[in-house]
PDB file of C-alpha atoms in Angstrom:
ATOM      1  CA  MET A   1     -65.306 -36.515  36.421  1.00 62.00           C
ATOM      2  CA  LYS A   2     -61.728 -35.828  35.453  1.00 71.00           C
ATOM      3  CA  THR A   3     -62.821 -33.122  33.007  1.00 77.00           C
ATOM      4  CA  THR A   4     -64.834 -31.284  35.660  1.00 77.00           C
ATOM      5  CA  ASN A   5     -61.837 -31.350  38.029  1.00 82.00           C
ATOM      6  CA  ASN A   6     -59.597 -29.896  35.325  1.00 85.00           C
ATOM      7  CA  VAL A   7     -62.176 -27.213  34.501  1.00 86.00           C
ATOM      8  CA  GLN A   8     -62.520 -26.322  38.181  1.00 88.00           C
ATOM      9  CA  LYS A   9     -58.736 -26.045  38.508  1.00 88.00           C
ATOM     10  CA  ALA A  10     -58.540 -23.831  35.425  1.00 90.00           C
ATOM     11  CA  ILE A  11     -61.328 -21.571  36.727  1.00 91.00           C
ATOM     12  CA  THR A  12     -59.641 -21.326  40.136  1.00 92.00           C
ATOM     13  CA  LYS A  13     -56.302 -20.362  38.577  1.00 92.00           C
ATOM     14  CA  THR A  14     -57.974 -17.789  36.325  1.00 93.00           C
ATOM     15  CA  LEU A  15     -59.790 -16.227  39.272  1.00 92.00           C
ATOM     16  CA  ALA A  16     -56.531 -16.103  41.239  1.00 92.00           C
ATOM     17  CA  VAL A  17     -54.798 -14.247  38.388  1.00 90.00           C
ATOM     18  CA  ILE A  18     -57.694 -11.783  38.020  1.00 91.00           C
ATOM     19  CA  PHE A  19     -57.776 -11.212  41.779  1.00 89.00           C
ATOM     20  CA  SER A  20     -54.003 -10.554  41.747  1.00 88.00           C
ATOM     21  CA  PHE A  21     -54.389  -7.942  39.007  1.00 82.00           C
ATOM     22  CA  VAL A  22     -57.183  -6.235  40.956  1.00 84.00           C
ATOM     23  CA  LEU A  23     -55.070  -6.111  44.123  1.00 84.00           C
ATOM     24  CA  ILE A  24     -52.087  -4.704  42.239  1.00 82.00           C
ATOM     25  CA  SER A  25     -54.194  -1.977  40.645  1.00 81.00           C
ATOM     26  CA  ILE A  26     -55.697  -1.071  44.030  1.00 82.00           C
ATOM     27  CA  THR A  27     -52.272  -0.749  45.659  1.00 80.00           C
ATOM     28  CA  VAL A  28     -50.992   1.437  42.803  1.00 75.00           C
ATOM     29  CA  GLN A  29     -54.024   3.717  43.153  1.00 75.00           C
ATOM     30  CA  ALA A  30     -53.563   3.778  46.931  1.00 70.00           C
ATOM     31  CA  GLN A  31     -49.989   5.004  46.517  1.00 70.00           C
ATOM     32  CA  GLU A  32     -51.198   7.905  44.409  1.00 72.00           C
ATOM     33  CA  PHE A  33     -53.941   8.604  46.967  1.00 70.00           C
ATOM     34  CA  TRP A  34     -51.477   8.824  49.867  1.00 65.00           C
ATOM     35  CA  LYS A  35     -49.141  11.028  47.827  1.00 70.00           C
ATOM     36  CA  SER A  36     -51.949  13.512  47.211  1.00 70.00           C
ATOM     37  CA  VAL A  37     -53.100  13.423  50.865  1.00 64.00           C
ATOM     38  CA  LEU A  38     -49.592  13.997  52.229  1.00 63.00           C
ATOM     39  CA  SER A  39     -48.754  16.766  49.763  1.00 65.00           C
ATOM     40  CA  ASN A  40     -51.829  18.784  50.812  1.00 65.00           C
ATOM     41  CA  SER A  41     -51.452  18.499  54.583  1.00 64.00           C
ATOM     42  CA  SER A  42     -49.294  19.860  57.376  1.00 67.00           C
ATOM     43  CA  PHE A  43     -47.366  16.587  57.432  1.00 64.00           C
ATOM     44  CA  HIS A  44     -45.780  17.609  54.140  1.00 65.00           C
ATOM     45  CA  GLN A  45     -44.574  20.897  55.643  1.00 67.00           C
ATOM     46  CA  ILE A  46     -43.126  19.092  58.653  1.00 70.00           C
ATOM     47  CA  ALA A  47     -41.401  16.565  56.410  1.00 67.00           C
ATOM     48  CA  MET A  48     -39.942  19.344  54.277  1.00 67.00           C
ATOM     49  CA  VAL A  49     -38.550  21.101  57.359  1.00 66.00           C
ATOM     50  CA  MET A  50     -37.007  17.888  58.648  1.00 66.00           C
ATOM     51  CA  VAL A  51     -35.412  16.965  55.318  1.00 64.00           C
ATOM     52  CA  ASP A  52     -34.207  20.367  54.131  1.00 57.00           C
ATOM     53  CA  ASP A  53     -30.676  21.324  55.218  1.00 47.00           C
ATOM     54  CA  ALA A  54     -31.248  25.089  54.927  1.00 48.00           C
ATOM     55  CA  SER A  55     -32.113  27.115  58.014  1.00 47.00           C
ATOM     56  CA  THR A  56     -35.421  28.352  56.566  1.00 50.00           C
ATOM     57  CA  VAL A  57     -38.138  26.774  54.463  1.00 46.00           C
ATOM     58  CA  THR A  58     -40.720  28.969  52.818  1.00 48.00           C
ATOM     59  CA  ALA A  59     -44.292  27.819  52.680  1.00 46.00           C
ATOM     60  CA  ALA A  60     -44.549  29.142  49.116  1.00 46.00           C
ATOM     61  CA  THR A  61     -42.755  26.022  47.897  1.00 50.00           C
ATOM     62  CA  THR A  62     -45.518  23.900  49.353  1.00 51.00           C
ATOM     63  CA  GLY A  63     -48.285  25.852  47.641  1.00 53.00           C
ATOM     64  CA  THR A  64     -49.726  27.429  50.822  1.00 53.00           C
ATOM     65  CA  THR A  65     -49.313  30.928  52.320  1.00 56.00           C
ATOM     66  CA  ASP A  66     -46.166  33.062  52.184  1.00 58.00           C
ATOM     67  CA  ALA A  67     -45.177  32.345  55.783  1.00 63.00           C
ATOM     68  CA  THR A  68     -41.577  31.477  56.618  1.00 69.00           C
ATOM     69  CA  PHE A  69     -40.652  28.781  59.128  1.00 69.00           C
ATOM     70  CA  TYR A  70     -37.490  29.123  61.207  1.00 73.00           C
ATOM     71  CA  TYR A  71     -35.868  26.272  63.019  1.00 75.00           C
ATOM     72  CA  GLU A  72     -32.683  25.702  64.887  1.00 80.00           C
ATOM     73  CA  GLU A  73     -31.045  22.577  66.186  1.00 83.00           C
ATOM     74  CA  GLU A  74     -31.306  21.876  69.892  1.00 85.00           C
ATOM     75  CA  SER A  75     -29.090  19.785  72.099  1.00 87.00           C
ATOM     76  CA  ASP A  76     -29.584  18.346  75.559  1.00 87.00           C
ATOM     77  CA  ALA A  77     -27.564  19.484  78.516  1.00 89.00           C
ATOM     78  CA  ASP A  78     -24.676  17.254  79.620  1.00 89.00           C
ATOM     79  CA  LEU A  79     -25.605  14.592  82.136  1.00 87.00           C
ATOM     80  CA  ASN A  80     -23.758  14.513  85.441  1.00 89.00           C
ATOM     81  CA  LEU A  81     -22.820  11.331  87.281  1.00 88.00           C
ATOM     82  CA  GLU A  82     -24.296  11.368  90.766  1.00 88.00           C
ATOM     83  CA  ASP A  83     -23.350   9.298  93.817  1.00 87.00           C
ATOM     84  CA  TRP A  84     -26.512   7.192  93.884  1.00 85.00           C
ATOM     85  CA  MET A  85     -25.825   6.092  90.287  1.00 84.00           C
ATOM     86  CA  VAL A  86     -22.717   4.168  91.338  1.00 81.00           C
ATOM     87  CA  ASN A  87     -23.956   2.936  94.716  1.00 81.00           C
ATOM     88  CA  GLU A  88     -24.387  -0.859  94.490  1.00 76.00           C
ATOM     89  CA  SER A  89     -26.936  -0.978  97.291  1.00 75.00           C
ATOM     90  CA  TYR A  90     -29.520   0.587  94.944  1.00 76.00           C
ATOM     91  CA  PHE A  91     -29.081  -2.037  92.238  1.00 75.00           C
ATOM     92  CA  GLY A  92     -27.823  -5.228  93.936  1.00 66.00           C
ATOM     93  CA  MET A  93     -31.009  -5.845  95.954  1.00 64.00           C
ATOM     94  CA  GLY A  94     -28.940  -7.582  98.616  1.00 61.00           C
ATOM     95  CA  LEU A  95     -28.296 -10.748  96.643  1.00 65.00           C
ATOM     96  CA  ASN A  96     -25.218 -12.715  97.554  1.00 69.00           C
ATOM     97  CA  TYR A  97     -23.695 -14.823  94.850  1.00 73.00           C
ATOM     98  CA  GLU A  98     -21.750 -17.887  95.903  1.00 79.00           C
ATOM     99  CA  THR A  99     -19.959 -20.427  93.788  1.00 82.00           C
ATOM    100  CA  GLU A 100     -21.429 -23.832  94.487  1.00 85.00           C
ATOM    101  CA  MET A 101     -19.136 -26.828  94.561  1.00 87.00           C
ATOM    102  CA  GLU A 102     -20.393 -30.335  93.843  1.00 88.00           C
ATOM    103  CA  SER A 103     -19.189 -33.242  95.909  1.00 89.00           C
ATOM    104  CA  ASN A 104     -17.170 -36.007  94.279  1.00 90.00           C
ATOM    105  CA  LEU A 105     -19.049 -39.042  93.034  1.00 89.00           C
ATOM    106  CA  GLU A 106     -18.475 -42.274  94.916  1.00 90.00           C
ATOM    107  CA  LEU A 107     -18.621 -45.853  93.687  1.00 89.00           C
ATOM    108  CA  GLU A 108     -21.150 -47.902  95.653  1.00 90.00           C
ATOM    109  CA  ASP A 109     -21.455 -51.685  96.045  1.00 88.00           C
ATOM    110  CA  TRP A 110     -24.638 -52.080  93.992  1.00 87.00           C
ATOM    111  CA  MET A 111     -22.901 -50.440  91.036  1.00 86.00           C
ATOM    112  CA  MET A 112     -20.458 -53.321  90.856  1.00 86.00           C
ATOM    113  CA  ASN A 113     -23.066 -56.100  91.218  1.00 84.00           C
ATOM    114  CA  GLU A 114     -23.341 -57.809  87.797  1.00 79.00           C
ATOM    115  CA  ASN A 115     -26.582 -59.575  88.713  1.00 78.00           C
ATOM    116  CA  LEU A 116     -28.399 -56.244  88.666  1.00 78.00           C
ATOM    117  CA  PHE A 117     -27.433 -55.532  85.052  1.00 74.00           C
ATOM    118  CA  THR A 118     -27.984 -58.854  83.260  1.00 69.00           C
ATOM    119  CA  GLY A 119     -31.561 -58.221  82.133  1.00 64.00           C
ATOM    120  CA  VAL A 120     -30.723 -55.798  79.343  1.00 61.00           C
ATOM    121  CA  ALA A 121     -27.647 -57.688  78.160  1.00 58.00           C
ATOM    122  CA  ALA A 122     -29.736 -60.831  77.531  1.00 62.00           C
ATOM    123  CA  TRP A 123     -31.608 -59.043  74.717  1.00 69.00           C
ATOM    124  CA  PHE A 124     -28.475 -58.500  72.683  1.00 70.00           C
ATOM    125  CA  SER A 125     -26.575 -61.235  70.921  1.00 74.00           C
ATOM    126  CA  ILE A 126     -23.166 -60.872  69.406  1.00 78.00           C
ATOM    127  CA  GLU A 127     -22.963 -61.926  65.790  1.00 82.00           C
ATOM    128  CA  ALA A 128     -19.685 -62.959  64.258  1.00 84.00           C
ATOM    129  CA  ASP A 129     -19.108 -62.567  60.540  1.00 86.00           C
ATOM    130  CA  GLU A 130     -17.953 -65.558  58.597  1.00 89.00           C
ATOM    131  CA  THR A 131     -14.314 -65.488  57.626  1.00 90.00           C
ATOM    132  CA  LEU A 132     -13.796 -64.473  54.041  1.00 89.00           C
ATOM    133  CA  GLU A 133     -12.054 -66.885  51.703  1.00 90.00           C
ATOM    134  CA  LEU A 134      -9.903 -65.961  48.758  1.00 89.00           C
ATOM    135  CA  GLU A 135     -11.114 -67.658  45.591  1.00 89.00           C
ATOM    136  CA  ASP A 136      -9.221 -68.199  42.332  1.00 87.00           C
ATOM    137  CA  TRP A 137     -11.338 -65.847  40.225  1.00 84.00           C
ATOM    138  CA  MET A 138     -10.531 -62.972  42.591  1.00 84.00           C
ATOM    139  CA  THR A 139      -6.866 -63.028  41.609  1.00 82.00           C
ATOM    140  CA  ASP A 140      -7.321 -63.865  37.916  1.00 80.00           C
ATOM    141  CA  THR A 141      -6.123 -60.882  35.827  1.00 77.00           C
ATOM    142  CA  ASN A 142      -8.001 -62.118  32.751  1.00 78.00           C
ATOM    143  CA  TYR A 143     -11.287 -61.891  34.664  1.00 75.00           C
ATOM    144  CA  PHE A 144     -10.890 -58.161  35.353  1.00 75.00           C
ATOM    145  CA  GLY A 145      -9.267 -57.220  32.044  1.00 68.00           C
ATOM    146  CA  VAL A 146      -6.212 -55.580  33.553  1.00 62.00           C
ATOM    147  CA  ARG A 147      -4.529 -53.235  31.096  1.00 71.00           C
ATOM    148  CA  THR A 148      -1.078 -51.818  31.154  1.00 75.00           C
ATOM    149  CA  VAL A 149      -0.749 -48.068  31.096  1.00 76.00           C
ATOM    150  CA  GLU A 150       2.267 -46.322  29.676  1.00 82.00           C
ATOM    151  CA  VAL A 151       3.293 -43.097  31.346  1.00 83.00           C
ATOM    152  CA  GLU A 152       5.253 -40.559  29.354  1.00 87.00           C
ATOM    153  CA  ILE A 153       7.045 -37.842  31.278  1.00 88.00           C
ATOM    154  CA  GLU A 154       7.127 -34.519  29.464  1.00 89.00           C
ATOM    155  CA  LYS A 155       9.835 -31.953  30.038  1.00 88.00           C
ATOM    156  CA  ASP A 156       9.238 -28.236  29.590  1.00 88.00           C
ATOM    157  CA  ALA A 157      11.606 -26.237  27.435  1.00 88.00           C
ATOM    158  CA  GLU A 158      14.153 -24.050  29.191  1.00 89.00           C
ATOM    159  CA  LEU A 159      12.901 -20.525  29.895  1.00 88.00           C
ATOM    160  CA  GLN A 160      14.763 -17.796  28.008  1.00 89.00           C
ATOM    161  CA  LEU A 161      14.946 -14.110  28.725  1.00 89.00           C
ATOM    162  CA  GLU A 162      13.536 -12.028  25.865  1.00 90.00           C
ATOM    163  CA  PRO A 163      14.206  -8.295  25.288  1.00 89.00           C
ATOM    164  CA  TRP A 164      10.612  -7.174  25.889  1.00 87.00           C
ATOM    165  CA  MET A 165      10.769  -8.626  29.414  1.00 87.00           C
ATOM    166  CA  THR A 166      13.357  -6.076  30.516  1.00 86.00           C
ATOM    167  CA  SER A 167      12.229  -3.123  28.385  1.00 85.00           C
ATOM    168  CA  ALA A 168      11.251   0.031  30.275  1.00 84.00           C
ATOM    169  CA  LYS A 169       8.686   0.847  27.555  1.00 85.00           C
ATOM    170  CA  THR A 170       6.799  -2.357  28.238  1.00 84.00           C
ATOM    171  CA  TRP A 171       6.507  -1.796  31.967  1.00 81.00           C
ATOM    172  CA  ASN A 172       6.136   2.052  31.993  1.00 77.00           C
ATOM    173  CA  ILE A 173       9.139   2.505  34.248  1.00 64.00           C
TER     174      ILE A 173
END
């Protein structure tokens, strides 16, 4: 049973790899297909006109007739601000916005009645931890193997000015 499961897993993985290779080869061929379709259509001419910075593009470069295409850049006319564009009655739809104030909360008698709130408190009990006691072994230094550490303070040597530090050749001054 275990062998058949392993064989089935191996076959599934092999089929997945083969299927991946087939899909990759199809997508590579599809890229070449779309390149050939776009290079032999009017879309290619339009794309060439849009990309080229020169003022004319000859159709001879695309492999078609000897026609020449001219294009010029267009711009829209300036927009004018009209009165209705700044009139709030067109856009406000008559809505009035008011700031709403909440009233202050008041303490009522039932809020102070402890009999109303005892049901939940009965479920909880307060536990107190036992007081900790200090035992002899806790303060015994032999038990923990306390070691003394010696600290040696090192002093750096005095800094001295050397000739290369002030040389103009060293610092390209």
